[in-house]
PDB file of C-alpha atoms in Angstrom:
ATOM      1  CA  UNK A   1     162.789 197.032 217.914  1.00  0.00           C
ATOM      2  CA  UNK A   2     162.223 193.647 216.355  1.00  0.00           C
ATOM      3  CA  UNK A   3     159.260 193.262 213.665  1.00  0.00           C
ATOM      4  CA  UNK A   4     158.080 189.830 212.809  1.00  0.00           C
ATOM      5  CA  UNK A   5     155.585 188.553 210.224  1.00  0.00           C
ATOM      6  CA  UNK A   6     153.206 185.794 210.582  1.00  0.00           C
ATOM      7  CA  UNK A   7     151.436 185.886 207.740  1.00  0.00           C
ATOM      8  CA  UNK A   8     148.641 187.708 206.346  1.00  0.00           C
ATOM      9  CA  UNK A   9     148.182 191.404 208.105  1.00  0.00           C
ATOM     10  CA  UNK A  10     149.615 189.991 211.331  1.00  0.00           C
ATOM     11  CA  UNK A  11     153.098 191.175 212.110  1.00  0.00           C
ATOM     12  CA  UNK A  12     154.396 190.792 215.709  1.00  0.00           C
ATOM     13  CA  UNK A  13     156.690 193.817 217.282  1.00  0.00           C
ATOM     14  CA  UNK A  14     159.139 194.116 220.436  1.00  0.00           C
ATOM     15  CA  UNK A  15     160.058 197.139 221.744  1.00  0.00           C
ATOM     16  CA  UNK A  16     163.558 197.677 223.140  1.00  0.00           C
ATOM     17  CA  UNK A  17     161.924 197.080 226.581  1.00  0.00           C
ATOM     18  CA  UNK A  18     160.546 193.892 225.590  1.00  0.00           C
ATOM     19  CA  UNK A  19     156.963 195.046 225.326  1.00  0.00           C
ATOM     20  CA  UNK A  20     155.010 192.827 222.554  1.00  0.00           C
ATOM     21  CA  UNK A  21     152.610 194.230 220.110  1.00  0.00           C
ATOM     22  CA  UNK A  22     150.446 191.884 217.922  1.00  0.00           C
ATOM     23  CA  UNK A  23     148.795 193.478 214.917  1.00  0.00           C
ATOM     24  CA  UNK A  24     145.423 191.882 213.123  1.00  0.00           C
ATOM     25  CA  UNK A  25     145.812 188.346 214.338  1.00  0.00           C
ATOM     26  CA  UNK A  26     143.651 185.703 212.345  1.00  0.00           C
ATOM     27  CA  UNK A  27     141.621 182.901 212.973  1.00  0.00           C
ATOM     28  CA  UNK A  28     142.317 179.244 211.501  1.00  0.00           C
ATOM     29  CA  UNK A  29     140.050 179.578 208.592  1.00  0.00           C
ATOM     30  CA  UNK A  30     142.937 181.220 207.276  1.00  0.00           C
ATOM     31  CA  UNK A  31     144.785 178.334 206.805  1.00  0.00           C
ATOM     32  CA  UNK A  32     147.014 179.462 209.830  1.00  0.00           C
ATOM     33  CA  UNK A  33     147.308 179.320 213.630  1.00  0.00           C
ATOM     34  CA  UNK A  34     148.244 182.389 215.150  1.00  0.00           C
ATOM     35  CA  UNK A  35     151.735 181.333 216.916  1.00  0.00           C
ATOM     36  CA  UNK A  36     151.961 180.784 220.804  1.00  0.00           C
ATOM     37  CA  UNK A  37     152.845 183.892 221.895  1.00  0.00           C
ATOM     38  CA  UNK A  38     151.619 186.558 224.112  1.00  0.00           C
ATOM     39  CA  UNK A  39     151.680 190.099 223.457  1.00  0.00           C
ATOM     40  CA  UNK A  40     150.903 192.973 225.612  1.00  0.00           C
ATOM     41  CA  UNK A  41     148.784 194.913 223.242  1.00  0.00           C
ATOM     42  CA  UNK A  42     146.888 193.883 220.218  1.00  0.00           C
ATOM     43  CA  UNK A  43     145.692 195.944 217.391  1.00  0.00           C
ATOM     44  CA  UNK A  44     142.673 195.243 215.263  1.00  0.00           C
ATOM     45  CA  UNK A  45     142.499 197.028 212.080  1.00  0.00           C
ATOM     46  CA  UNK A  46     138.525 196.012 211.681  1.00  0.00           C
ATOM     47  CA  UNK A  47     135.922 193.035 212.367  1.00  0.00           C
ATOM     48  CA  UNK A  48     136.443 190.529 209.813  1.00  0.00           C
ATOM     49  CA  UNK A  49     137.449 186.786 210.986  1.00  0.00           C
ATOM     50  CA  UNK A  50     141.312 186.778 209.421  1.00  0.00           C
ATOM     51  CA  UNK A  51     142.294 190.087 211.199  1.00  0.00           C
ATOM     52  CA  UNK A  52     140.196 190.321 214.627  1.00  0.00           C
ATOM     53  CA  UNK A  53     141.048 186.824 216.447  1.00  0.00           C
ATOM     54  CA  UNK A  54     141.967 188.114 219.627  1.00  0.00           C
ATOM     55  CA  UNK A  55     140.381 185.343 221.917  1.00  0.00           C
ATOM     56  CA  UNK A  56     142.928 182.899 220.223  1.00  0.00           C
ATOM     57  CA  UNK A  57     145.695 185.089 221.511  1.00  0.00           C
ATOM     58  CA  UNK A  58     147.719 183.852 224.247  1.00  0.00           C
ATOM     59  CA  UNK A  59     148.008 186.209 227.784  1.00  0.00           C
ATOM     60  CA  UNK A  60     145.501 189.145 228.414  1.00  0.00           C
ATOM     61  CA  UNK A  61     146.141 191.508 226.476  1.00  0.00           C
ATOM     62  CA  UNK A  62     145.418 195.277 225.997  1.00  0.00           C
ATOM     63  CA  UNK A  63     143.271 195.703 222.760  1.00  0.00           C
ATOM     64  CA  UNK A  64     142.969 198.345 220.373  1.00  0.00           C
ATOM     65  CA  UNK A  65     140.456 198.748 217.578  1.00  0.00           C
ATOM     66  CA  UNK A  66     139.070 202.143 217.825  1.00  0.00           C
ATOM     67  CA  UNK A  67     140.306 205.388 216.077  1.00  0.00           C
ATOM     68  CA  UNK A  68     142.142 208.109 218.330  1.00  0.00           C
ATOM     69  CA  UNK A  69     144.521 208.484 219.964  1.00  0.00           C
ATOM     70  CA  UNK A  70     145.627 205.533 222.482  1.00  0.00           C
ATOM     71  CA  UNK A  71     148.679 205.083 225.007  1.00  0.00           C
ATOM     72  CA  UNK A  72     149.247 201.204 225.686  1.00  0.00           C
ATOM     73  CA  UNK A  73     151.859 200.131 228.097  1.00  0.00           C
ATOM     74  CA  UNK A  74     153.564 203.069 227.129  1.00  0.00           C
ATOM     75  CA  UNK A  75     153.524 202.704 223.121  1.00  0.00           C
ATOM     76  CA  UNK A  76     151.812 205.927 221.327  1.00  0.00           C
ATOM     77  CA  UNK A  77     148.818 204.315 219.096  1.00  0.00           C
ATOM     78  CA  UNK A  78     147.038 206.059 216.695  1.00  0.00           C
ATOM     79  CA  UNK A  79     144.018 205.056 214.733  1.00  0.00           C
ATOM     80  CA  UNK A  80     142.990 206.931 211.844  1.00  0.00           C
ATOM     81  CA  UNK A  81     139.346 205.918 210.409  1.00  0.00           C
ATOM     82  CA  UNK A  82     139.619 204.576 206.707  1.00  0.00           C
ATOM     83  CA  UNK A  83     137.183 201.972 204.611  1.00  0.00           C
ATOM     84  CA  UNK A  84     137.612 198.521 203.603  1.00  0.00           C
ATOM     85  CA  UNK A  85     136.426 199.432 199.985  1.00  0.00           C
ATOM     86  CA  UNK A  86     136.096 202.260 197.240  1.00  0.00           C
ATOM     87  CA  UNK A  87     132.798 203.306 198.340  1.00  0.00           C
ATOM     88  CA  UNK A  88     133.081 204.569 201.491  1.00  0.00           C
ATOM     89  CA  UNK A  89     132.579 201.540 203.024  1.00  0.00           C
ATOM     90  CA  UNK A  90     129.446 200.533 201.808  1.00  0.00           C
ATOM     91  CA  UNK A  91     130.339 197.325 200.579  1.00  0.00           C
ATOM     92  CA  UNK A  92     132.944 195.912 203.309  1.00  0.00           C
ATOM     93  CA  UNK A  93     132.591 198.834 206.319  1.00  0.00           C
ATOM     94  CA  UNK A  94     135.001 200.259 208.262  1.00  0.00           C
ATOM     95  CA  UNK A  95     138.857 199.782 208.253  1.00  0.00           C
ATOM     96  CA  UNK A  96     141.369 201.389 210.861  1.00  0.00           C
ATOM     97  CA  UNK A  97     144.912 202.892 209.835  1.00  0.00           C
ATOM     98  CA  UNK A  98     147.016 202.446 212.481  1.00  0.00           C
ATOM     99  CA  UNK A  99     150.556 204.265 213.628  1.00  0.00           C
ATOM    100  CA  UNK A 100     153.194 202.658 216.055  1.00  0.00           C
ATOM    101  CA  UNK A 101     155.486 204.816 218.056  1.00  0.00           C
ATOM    102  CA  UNK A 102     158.189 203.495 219.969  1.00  0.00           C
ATOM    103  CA  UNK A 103     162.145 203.060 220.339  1.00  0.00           C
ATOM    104  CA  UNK A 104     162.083 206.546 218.060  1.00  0.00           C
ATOM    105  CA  UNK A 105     160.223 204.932 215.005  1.00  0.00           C
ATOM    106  CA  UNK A 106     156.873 205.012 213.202  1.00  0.00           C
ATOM    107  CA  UNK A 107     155.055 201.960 212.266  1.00  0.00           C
ATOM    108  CA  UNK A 108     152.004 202.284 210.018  1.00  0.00           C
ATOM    109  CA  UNK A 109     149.738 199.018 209.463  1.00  0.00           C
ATOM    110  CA  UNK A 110     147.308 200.311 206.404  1.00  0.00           C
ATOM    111  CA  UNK A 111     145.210 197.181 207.428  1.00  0.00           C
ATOM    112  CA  UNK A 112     142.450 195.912 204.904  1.00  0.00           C
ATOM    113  CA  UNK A 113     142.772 199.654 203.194  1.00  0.00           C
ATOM    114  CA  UNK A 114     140.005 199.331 200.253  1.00  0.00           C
ATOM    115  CA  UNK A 115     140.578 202.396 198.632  1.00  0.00           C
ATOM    116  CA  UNK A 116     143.748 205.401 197.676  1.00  0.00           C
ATOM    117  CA  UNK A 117     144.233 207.951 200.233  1.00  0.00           C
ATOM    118  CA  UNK A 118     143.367 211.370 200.130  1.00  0.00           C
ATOM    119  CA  UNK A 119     145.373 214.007 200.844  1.00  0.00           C
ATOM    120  CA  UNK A 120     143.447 214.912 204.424  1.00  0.00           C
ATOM    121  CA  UNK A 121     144.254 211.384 205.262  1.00  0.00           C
ATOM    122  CA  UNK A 122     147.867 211.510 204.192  1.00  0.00           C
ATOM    123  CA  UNK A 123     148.432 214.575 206.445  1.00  0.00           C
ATOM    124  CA  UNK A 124     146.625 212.719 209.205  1.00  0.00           C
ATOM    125  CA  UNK A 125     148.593 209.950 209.301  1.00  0.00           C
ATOM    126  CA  UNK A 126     151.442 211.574 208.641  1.00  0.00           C
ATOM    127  CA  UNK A 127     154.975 210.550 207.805  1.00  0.00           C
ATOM    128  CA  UNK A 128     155.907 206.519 208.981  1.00  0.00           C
ATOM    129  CA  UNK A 129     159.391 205.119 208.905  1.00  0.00           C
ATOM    130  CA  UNK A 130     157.875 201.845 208.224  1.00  0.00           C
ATOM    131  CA  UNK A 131     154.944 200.723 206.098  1.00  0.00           C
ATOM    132  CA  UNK A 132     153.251 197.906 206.298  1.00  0.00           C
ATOM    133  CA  UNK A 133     151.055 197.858 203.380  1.00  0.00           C
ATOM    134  CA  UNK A 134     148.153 195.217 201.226  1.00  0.00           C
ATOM    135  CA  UNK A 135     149.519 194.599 198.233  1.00  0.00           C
ATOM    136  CA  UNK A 136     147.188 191.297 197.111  1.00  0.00           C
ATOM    137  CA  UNK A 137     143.583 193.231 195.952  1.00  0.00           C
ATOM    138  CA  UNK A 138     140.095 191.547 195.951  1.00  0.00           C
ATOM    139  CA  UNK A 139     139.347 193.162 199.389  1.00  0.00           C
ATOM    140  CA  UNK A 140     142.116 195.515 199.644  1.00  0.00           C
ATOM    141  CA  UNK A 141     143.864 197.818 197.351  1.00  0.00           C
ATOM    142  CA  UNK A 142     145.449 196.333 193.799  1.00  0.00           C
ATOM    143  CA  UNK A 143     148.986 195.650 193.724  1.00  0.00           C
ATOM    144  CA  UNK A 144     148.970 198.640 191.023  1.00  0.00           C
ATOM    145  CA  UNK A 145     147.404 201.058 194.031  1.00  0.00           C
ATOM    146  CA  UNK A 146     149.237 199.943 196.604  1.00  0.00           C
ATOM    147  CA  UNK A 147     152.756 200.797 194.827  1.00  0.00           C
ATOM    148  CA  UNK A 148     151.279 204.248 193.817  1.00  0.00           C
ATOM    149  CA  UNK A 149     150.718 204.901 197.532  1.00  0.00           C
ATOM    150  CA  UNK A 150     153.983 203.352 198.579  1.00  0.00           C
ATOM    151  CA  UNK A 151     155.922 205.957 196.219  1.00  0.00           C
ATOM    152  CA  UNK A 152     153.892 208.786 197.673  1.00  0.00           C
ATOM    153  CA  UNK A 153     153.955 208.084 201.642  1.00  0.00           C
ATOM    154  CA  UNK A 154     158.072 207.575 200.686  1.00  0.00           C
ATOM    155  CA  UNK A 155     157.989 205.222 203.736  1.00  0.00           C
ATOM    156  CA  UNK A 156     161.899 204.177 204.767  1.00  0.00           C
ATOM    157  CA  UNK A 157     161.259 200.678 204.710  1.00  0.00           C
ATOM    158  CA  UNK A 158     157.677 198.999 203.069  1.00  0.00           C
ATOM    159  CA  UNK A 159     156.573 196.049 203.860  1.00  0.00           C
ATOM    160  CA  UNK A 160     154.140 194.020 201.677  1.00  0.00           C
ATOM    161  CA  UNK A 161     151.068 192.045 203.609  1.00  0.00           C
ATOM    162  CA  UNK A 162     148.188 190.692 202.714  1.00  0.00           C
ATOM    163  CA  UNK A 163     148.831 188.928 199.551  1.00  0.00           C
ATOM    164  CA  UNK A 164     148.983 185.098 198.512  1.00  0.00           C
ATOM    165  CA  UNK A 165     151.547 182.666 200.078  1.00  0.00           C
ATOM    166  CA  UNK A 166     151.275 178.672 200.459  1.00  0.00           C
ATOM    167  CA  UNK A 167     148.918 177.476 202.798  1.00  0.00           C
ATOM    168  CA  UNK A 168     146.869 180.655 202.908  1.00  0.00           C
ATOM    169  CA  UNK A 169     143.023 180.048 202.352  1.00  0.00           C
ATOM    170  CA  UNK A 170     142.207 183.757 201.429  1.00  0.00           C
ATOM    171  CA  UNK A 171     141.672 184.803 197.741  1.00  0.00           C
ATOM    172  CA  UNK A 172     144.327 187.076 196.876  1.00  0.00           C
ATOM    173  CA  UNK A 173     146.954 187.940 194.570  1.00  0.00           C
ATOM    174  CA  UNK A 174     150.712 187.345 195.250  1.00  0.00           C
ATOM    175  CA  UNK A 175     152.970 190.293 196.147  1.00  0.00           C
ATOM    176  CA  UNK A 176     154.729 189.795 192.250  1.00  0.00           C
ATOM    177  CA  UNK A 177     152.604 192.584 191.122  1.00  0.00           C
ATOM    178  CA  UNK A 178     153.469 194.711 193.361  1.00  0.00           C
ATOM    179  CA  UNK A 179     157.468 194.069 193.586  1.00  0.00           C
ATOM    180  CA  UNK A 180     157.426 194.575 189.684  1.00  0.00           C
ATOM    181  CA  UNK A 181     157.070 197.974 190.509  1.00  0.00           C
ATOM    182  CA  UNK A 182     160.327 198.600 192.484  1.00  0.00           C
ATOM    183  CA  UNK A 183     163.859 197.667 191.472  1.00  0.00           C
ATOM    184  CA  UNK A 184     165.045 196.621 194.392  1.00  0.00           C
ATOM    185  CA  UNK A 185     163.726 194.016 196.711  1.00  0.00           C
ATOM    186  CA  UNK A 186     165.530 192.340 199.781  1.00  0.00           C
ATOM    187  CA  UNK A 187     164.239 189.974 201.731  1.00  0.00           C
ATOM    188  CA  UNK A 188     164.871 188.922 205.425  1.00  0.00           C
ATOM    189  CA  UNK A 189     163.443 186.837 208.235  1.00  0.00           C
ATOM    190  CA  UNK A 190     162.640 190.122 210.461  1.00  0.00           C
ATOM    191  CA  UNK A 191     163.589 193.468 210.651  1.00  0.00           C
ATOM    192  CA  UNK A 192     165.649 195.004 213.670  1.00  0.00           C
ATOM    193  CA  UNK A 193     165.573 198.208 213.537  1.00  0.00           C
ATOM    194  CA  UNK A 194     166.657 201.577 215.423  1.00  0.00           C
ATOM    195  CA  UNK A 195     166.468 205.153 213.929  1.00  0.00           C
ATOM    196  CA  UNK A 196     170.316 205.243 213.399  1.00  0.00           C
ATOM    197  CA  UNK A 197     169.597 201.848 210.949  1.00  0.00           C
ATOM    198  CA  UNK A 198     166.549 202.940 208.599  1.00  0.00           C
ATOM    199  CA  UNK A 199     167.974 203.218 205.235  1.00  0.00           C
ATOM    200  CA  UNK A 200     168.049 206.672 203.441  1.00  0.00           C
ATOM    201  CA  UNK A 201     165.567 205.272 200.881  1.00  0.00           C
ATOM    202  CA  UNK A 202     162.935 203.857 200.655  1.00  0.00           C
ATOM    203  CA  UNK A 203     163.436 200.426 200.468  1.00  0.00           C
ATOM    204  CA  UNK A 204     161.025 197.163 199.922  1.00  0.00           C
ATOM    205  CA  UNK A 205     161.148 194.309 202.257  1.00  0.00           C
ATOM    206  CA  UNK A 206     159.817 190.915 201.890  1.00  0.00           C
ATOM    207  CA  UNK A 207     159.531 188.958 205.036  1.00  0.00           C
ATOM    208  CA  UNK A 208     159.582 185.527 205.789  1.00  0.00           C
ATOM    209  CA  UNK A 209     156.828 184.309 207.224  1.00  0.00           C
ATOM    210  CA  UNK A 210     157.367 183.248 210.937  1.00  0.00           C
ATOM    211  CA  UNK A 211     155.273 180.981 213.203  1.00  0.00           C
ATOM    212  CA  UNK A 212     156.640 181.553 216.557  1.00  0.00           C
TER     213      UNK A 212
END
């Protein structure tokens, strides 16, 4: 499995048998376009302009943005119901965890995650190989939180999102915050990964951001 990252909370995935998977694609008020590709299945973590952009996706594809359990050419998706702030969504609604199973690893996008998670909701979502987490606050999680979390999912490989980079038009923090928290960082282009590959610990990886 390859996992891309095009900014923002939109990472793009292909499975072994080529099947695509777009996560929280954005619309241009972002700053960015969403590249010109065309996945298979699209998730939406919630209903807010920078992660629910489907109609500028290329292709038709299969969408999923409800909690429950989902099968999508043949990918195991799982949406667990979270909120987009501290106070049970009352300020910003609804946001949906999501889990990605396929080629024998678990992918979990926290999306716009506004708040820690409780144990119920831990156990839910259960363990994930790879996390792809919001480290950059105002609407999400603080850096501070989302490094707490990080060391208590003990995710394989974590994977900031959400958080400032040039040409982004969202107000958020950079990732620094968060890295200071963790001694090690690497950073690569995309992750390939297989079970046999994930390292033994949990390890922090910055992507580069990839249009295409």
């Amino acid at each position: 499995m390859r996992i891309k990252w095009f900014g923002h909370s939109c990472f793009f995935l292909v499975t072994g048998a080529g099947i695509k998977v777009m996560t929280d694609p954005y619309d241009e008020d972002t700053g960015f376009r969403v590249p010109p590709v065309a996945p298979d299945v699209v998730t939406v973590s919630h209903q807010h302009h920078d992660h629910n952009a489907v109609s500028l996706v290329q292709g038709k594809p299969i969408v999923v943005d409800k909690t429950g359990t989902h099968l999508a050419k043949g990918i195991n998706i799982r949406g667990v119901a979270t909120f987009h702030d501290n106070e049970k969504g009352k300020r910003r609604g609804l946001n949906t965890v999501f889990t990605i199973e396929t080629d024998g690893v678990k992918i979990c996008h926290l999306g716009d995650l506004g708040h820690c998670l409780e144990p119920d909701k831990l156990m839910e979502i259960g363990l994930a190989d790879v996390l792809l987490i919001p480290v950059g606050g105002t609407y999400t999680i603080d850096a501070n939180e989302a490094a707490a979390l990080t060391k208590e999912m003990k995710p394989r490989i974590a994977v900031p999102m959400h958080y400032k980079i040039p040409g982004l038009n969202v107000s958020v923090a950079p990732a620094d915050g968060f890295l200071k928290h963790f001694g090690t960082v690497e950073r690569r282009p995309f992750l390939e990964l297989t079970p046999d590959n994930l390292p033994a610990e949990s390890t922090i990886v910055l992507l580069d951001r990839l249009q295409s």
